[in-house]
Amino acid sequence: MNIQETYSSLGLSDFEYDRILELMGRAPNYLELSLFSVMWSEHCGYKNSRPLLGRFPNEGPRVLQGPGENAGVVEVGDGWALAFKMESHNHPSAVEPYEGAATGVGGIIRDILAMGARPVALLNALRFGPLTDERNRYLFREVVRGIGGYGNAVGVPTVGGEVEFAPAYSGNPLVNAMCVGLVRSGDLVRARAVGEGNLVILFGARTGRDGIHGATFASDELSEDSEAKRPNVQVGDPFAEKMLIESSLRLLEEGLLVSLQDLGAAGITSSASEMAAKGGVGIEIDAALVPLREEGMEPWEIVISESQERMLAVVEPEKAEEVLKVAERYELDAAVVGRVAGHGDLRILNNGEVVGTVPALHLADAPVYKREVIAPAYLGEVRKLDLEELPQPEDCNSALLAMLAHPNLCSRRSVYEQYDHQVGTDTVVLPGADAAVMRIKGTSLGFAITTDCRGRHCYLDPKGGGAAAVAEAYRNLSCVGAEPVAVTDCLNMGSPEKPDTYYQFASCIEGMAEACESLGTPVVSGNVSLYNETEYGAIYPTPAVGMVGVFKDVSRRATPGIKREGDEVLIAGNFQPVLGGAEYLELIHGRVAGAPPVPDLAVEKAVSDAVRRAISAGLVDTAHDLSGGGLAVALAEMAMYGGIGAEVQVLPGGRQDVTLFGEVGGCVLLAVPGEKLGELEEHLEGVPYSRIGRTGGERLSIAGLIDARIDELRAAYERDLFERYAPEGGQIG
Amino acid sequence: MRIGVTVFPGSNCDRDALHAIERAGATPVELWHADASLKGVDAVVVPGGFSYGDYLRPGAIARFAKVMGSLEEFANAGGPVLGVCNGFQVLTEAHLLPGALLRNAHMRFVCSRAPVRFESVETPWTSLFESGDQLTLPVAHNEGNYFADEKTIAQIEDEGRVVLRYLENPNGSLNDIAGICNEGRNVVGLMPHPERASDPALGSGEGLKVFESVLSFAGIKA
């Protein structure tokens, strides 16, 4: 192999190689080239995303740690703080779904752990191609098994998330895992290496050849050859991770660590160079001191291996022995593998002999590609929608039942029942509500978490879709009664080198940033996953939003299920639904088209805030966000969850299907006892709302168009997504 | 009263059990797997989780932990022992309870709330329940499918040693068995998680009575 073939095979471009030569002032050896290859991959180096990510607001009164650390941190109250982050594991999951998903969960848990927080909740945002395809069914089944297999064993409850299906994700599933950790704000740790002469200790699982060049693999498009990259996928051991959690927390509790960093993409190289760059110091690692699980590994393999369940700590020399003892108690391997140095380099040794030296700052300084944002031609075409061409359903009842039975709208029970969502005994609201709600033991405090994104909306209107994802998360948290605080995100996109995708990427970020500013929810952590493409094209732009909110009193909360007969049903918000980008349009008419609703952020905030205040005041315990499937689906969910029906009359004019199934942002359904109505109306002052009906009975009926028994609704809705799935019908008259 | 909770590598409901014990009014005591001492506790809970990663077979490695020798002596001397979920699996592997917990019949992990009925309540862990009491308890397991040979099943049924039965079977267990006790009735294994239903703030506090029962049995008012 000549030198160009070598660096190309490592994923480096000619331009990048020249830059390396310039920075180093000499030709790098293979080990050094490998270090650049992994650290300058899109996955680690954010080459295409850095200029765009600067658009996000990331400061706020509750923010203790913004982007730049292993996770963002916000204040809850009484000295408690939450660390959280979301991360993708799309490429590994596409070729090895069980391990890909499992190690995605493991990786995000370690990010939270590295902040010194105990991981207390997991969520995941998943996307797959249609279940009519066998490969998609396999990916879906194994990803869910992988998430459960890891999360259940490690003892962190999986409390929420979302899953959607669309042809754009065929062969390129999205697996985004989010973790939230709880920490006393005074106990936060950071990944900054300091103190020349301090020791570097690697603890956890042994290092093997798994996941070599995983970060480079994750930064390329998926193709037929991807199957051959299966060895690039790491293998997870949740048992080791559980030990890693307990030992890390013990080490921090006993004050034995100077700093802590998890090992993720690019292994020791990435962790050590980040710790060094942040602390403005150098780190020397002797590859020969790393505990190995297989023989004959080359130094370069050892330092870029992505073996899972490992952490790197900087420790004062006199405390090293105690650290090794704690690791031993938890049956983990641990070794002093290096030291903090004054020279500013990441220096790799082998039995004391230097085999590679690169200034840590150079590794952390991947080139940045700023591209031109050009509006794509496809947008004009797909946004056309002529309602005249669409027949109205002859029978709205059947249309509702068909929608409730569709994988995009049906019950997620068959997914979340495979996840232990109660371990830890802090899960106050179980999966299936608008957001997961957790308590903080021994206090009245709590927090809520949601993940949201409508890929179809982002495809049809990248900027509006980005804003809508943030707005929906804000609304979902408000619907359970939590005050939205901050955002983590996982920006899943196609290749940034293609102008259409780059436009989507830039516009989604612009929309999200505007919404985050208007709603006062800064972005405190996040992740970018590019090159989500197969030979059939790119995925829908899918900027998954994870949002965290807080409760002063977690007993004041709401859920979607109807609680009592005779409650007044209200809709708060500007209820002006449209069919552009609606689930109904795709599921019933097979069309992905039109202009989706663009959120009016001022109204969105006013509605959500009013609803939240009414819940906090103890007036409302039943609230549900109006989302995919529109009014009819939202009311059906409220009736099914509570086991009590409703009769709803008042509706705007126009097409019946638009009213029943059209979608609109900024709307919340509420049910409230008659005697509290007056007080609720005071809370809703200044916000558009109307009374639309009353709860009761065993049927859901809407304006003479829908009339179904709750058990009929459930028969359609409560389906097992893993049973052999019949070809999609969908076309209902 | 002091109630111990064993902690194996991979236990993950240990902190939940310690919390429930405290709520019930007893003193929770952590029992580390590598220490033989039971620290003078009056009762022991073997909690749920994935001890030793469930490698080989759930409970198969944990049963050889140092603490288990002392636990077996304690159980054989009539000390109250409760195994929950993985703890139940550990107790069957240690032959303190008969039978085995197989893979769920539908081959999937299941986390849900199972309606159950108390059958035999003459154990230290169920003394505050009445036979026939029905409640809903959280379940979360991959191997909860109780199995024993015909003779053993007939024996535990005849001797009234089925403690808890599912009203809706989530895992295919024989005779809908959710919990059993040993011949001496001091060792109980439950697949459902009473510690997860021990706080009204989480929607149900009825499971706490399992821990209060052992206090009441010992003559201590909960």
Short mmCIF file of C-alpha atoms in Angstrom, two decimals, chain B residues 28-153:
data_model
loop_
_atom_site.label_atom_id
_atom_site.label_comp_id
_atom_site.label_asym_id
_atom_site.label_seq_id
_atom_site.Cartn_x
_atom_site.Cartn_y
_atom_site.Cartn_z
CA PRO B 28 -31.63 -2.39 56.38
CA VAL B 29 -28.21 -4.04 56.33
CA GLU B 30 -26.12 -4.60 53.19
CA LEU B 31 -24.58 -8.07 52.99
CA TRP B 32 -21.65 -8.07 50.53
CA HIS B 33 -21.34 -11.34 48.61
CA ALA B 34 -17.67 -11.85 49.50
CA ASP B 35 -18.25 -11.60 53.26
CA ALA B 36 -19.42 -14.73 55.02
CA SER B 37 -20.92 -12.78 57.91
CA LEU B 38 -24.65 -12.14 58.03
CA LYS B 39 -23.91 -9.37 60.55
CA GLY B 40 -26.45 -10.73 63.00
CA VAL B 41 -29.53 -9.88 60.93
CA ASP B 42 -32.96 -11.27 61.82
CA ALA B 43 -34.07 -11.88 58.24
CA VAL B 44 -32.51 -11.81 54.76
CA VAL B 45 -33.74 -10.61 51.39
CA VAL B 46 -32.00 -11.89 48.25
CA PRO B 47 -32.85 -9.12 45.78
CA GLY B 48 -33.50 -9.01 42.07
CA GLY B 49 -31.10 -8.17 39.31
CA PHE B 50 -28.64 -10.03 37.14
CA SER B 51 -26.17 -11.51 39.61
CA TYR B 52 -22.95 -12.33 37.75
CA GLY B 53 -24.64 -11.09 34.60
CA ASP B 54 -26.95 -14.13 34.58
CA TYR B 55 -24.03 -15.83 32.88
CA LEU B 56 -24.32 -19.60 32.62
CA ARG B 57 -27.85 -19.51 34.12
CA PRO B 58 -29.56 -16.98 36.40
CA GLY B 59 -28.44 -17.61 39.96
CA ALA B 60 -26.09 -20.43 39.01
CA ILE B 61 -22.90 -18.56 39.94
CA ALA B 62 -24.31 -16.51 42.82
CA ARG B 63 -25.20 -19.64 44.72
CA PHE B 64 -21.47 -20.27 45.21
CA ALA B 65 -20.78 -16.82 46.66
CA LYS B 66 -19.24 -16.74 50.13
CA VAL B 67 -22.32 -15.19 51.70
CA MET B 68 -24.48 -18.10 50.51
CA GLY B 69 -22.92 -20.62 52.88
CA SER B 70 -23.96 -18.55 55.86
CA LEU B 71 -27.32 -17.88 54.29
CA GLU B 72 -27.96 -21.61 53.88
CA GLU B 73 -27.15 -22.20 57.55
CA PHE B 74 -29.42 -19.32 58.50
CA ALA B 75 -32.26 -20.72 56.37
CA ASN B 76 -31.82 -24.26 57.63
CA ALA B 77 -32.00 -22.96 61.18
CA GLY B 78 -35.41 -21.46 60.37
CA GLY B 79 -34.34 -17.86 59.65
CA PRO B 80 -36.74 -15.92 57.39
CA VAL B 81 -35.36 -15.60 53.84
CA LEU B 82 -37.08 -13.93 50.91
CA GLY B 83 -35.84 -14.21 47.33
CA VAL B 84 -37.29 -11.78 44.83
CA CYS B 85 -36.96 -12.35 41.08
CA ASN B 86 -33.24 -13.10 40.59
CA GLY B 87 -33.21 -13.83 44.32
CA PHE B 88 -35.85 -16.53 43.76
CA GLN B 89 -33.64 -17.94 40.98
CA VAL B 90 -30.63 -17.94 43.33
CA LEU B 91 -32.61 -19.78 46.03
CA THR B 92 -33.71 -22.50 43.60
CA GLU B 93 -30.13 -22.89 42.35
CA ALA B 94 -29.02 -23.20 45.99
CA HIS B 95 -31.71 -25.87 46.53
CA LEU B 96 -33.29 -23.85 49.31
CA LEU B 97 -36.44 -23.90 47.18
CA PRO B 98 -37.56 -26.66 44.77
CA GLY B 99 -37.94 -26.32 41.01
CA ALA B 100 -36.43 -23.90 38.52
CA LEU B 101 -37.24 -20.69 36.70
CA LEU B 102 -37.12 -21.25 32.95
CA ARG B 103 -37.06 -18.76 30.10
CA ASN B 104 -40.45 -17.04 29.69
CA ALA B 105 -42.67 -19.11 27.40
CA HIS B 106 -42.95 -16.26 24.86
CA MET B 107 -39.14 -15.89 24.92
CA ARG B 108 -39.26 -12.19 25.73
CA PHE B 109 -38.34 -10.15 28.76
CA VAL B 110 -41.53 -8.89 30.36
CA CYS B 111 -41.91 -5.79 32.52
CA SER B 112 -45.50 -5.18 33.53
CA ARG B 113 -47.91 -5.20 36.42
CA ALA B 114 -49.32 -8.68 37.16
CA PRO B 115 -52.54 -9.30 39.06
CA VAL B 116 -51.81 -11.97 41.68
CA ARG B 117 -53.60 -13.83 44.48
CA PHE B 118 -52.14 -14.84 47.83
CA GLU B 119 -52.68 -18.54 48.41
CA SER B 120 -50.86 -19.84 51.44
CA VAL B 121 -50.05 -17.02 53.86
CA GLU B 122 -48.48 -19.02 56.70
CA THR B 123 -44.99 -17.69 56.10
CA PRO B 124 -43.04 -14.92 57.85
CA TRP B 125 -43.25 -12.80 54.70
CA THR B 126 -47.02 -13.03 54.21
CA SER B 127 -48.39 -13.02 57.73
CA LEU B 128 -50.26 -9.74 57.25
CA PHE B 129 -52.11 -11.02 54.16
CA GLU B 130 -55.25 -13.15 54.05
CA SER B 131 -55.44 -16.16 51.79
CA GLY B 132 -57.35 -15.02 48.70
CA ASP B 133 -56.10 -11.43 48.86
CA GLN B 134 -55.65 -10.06 45.37
CA LEU B 135 -53.30 -7.31 44.35
CA THR B 136 -51.23 -6.14 41.42
CA LEU B 137 -47.46 -6.44 41.67
CA PRO B 138 -44.74 -5.37 39.20
CA VAL B 139 -42.91 -8.14 37.36
CA ALA B 140 -39.71 -7.78 35.33
CA HIS B 141 -37.93 -10.90 34.21
CA ASN B 142 -36.66 -13.00 31.36
CA GLU B 143 -36.71 -16.28 33.28
CA GLY B 144 -39.84 -16.37 35.42
CA ASN B 145 -41.44 -19.50 34.05
CA TYR B 146 -41.66 -21.71 37.15
CA PHE B 147 -41.09 -25.38 36.46
CA ALA B 148 -40.72 -28.52 38.54
CA ASP B 149 -41.39 -32.18 37.87
CA GLU B 150 -44.93 -33.48 38.36
CA LYS B 151 -44.19 -35.05 41.70
CA THR B 152 -42.70 -31.85 43.12
CA ILE B 153 -45.56 -29.72 41.79
#
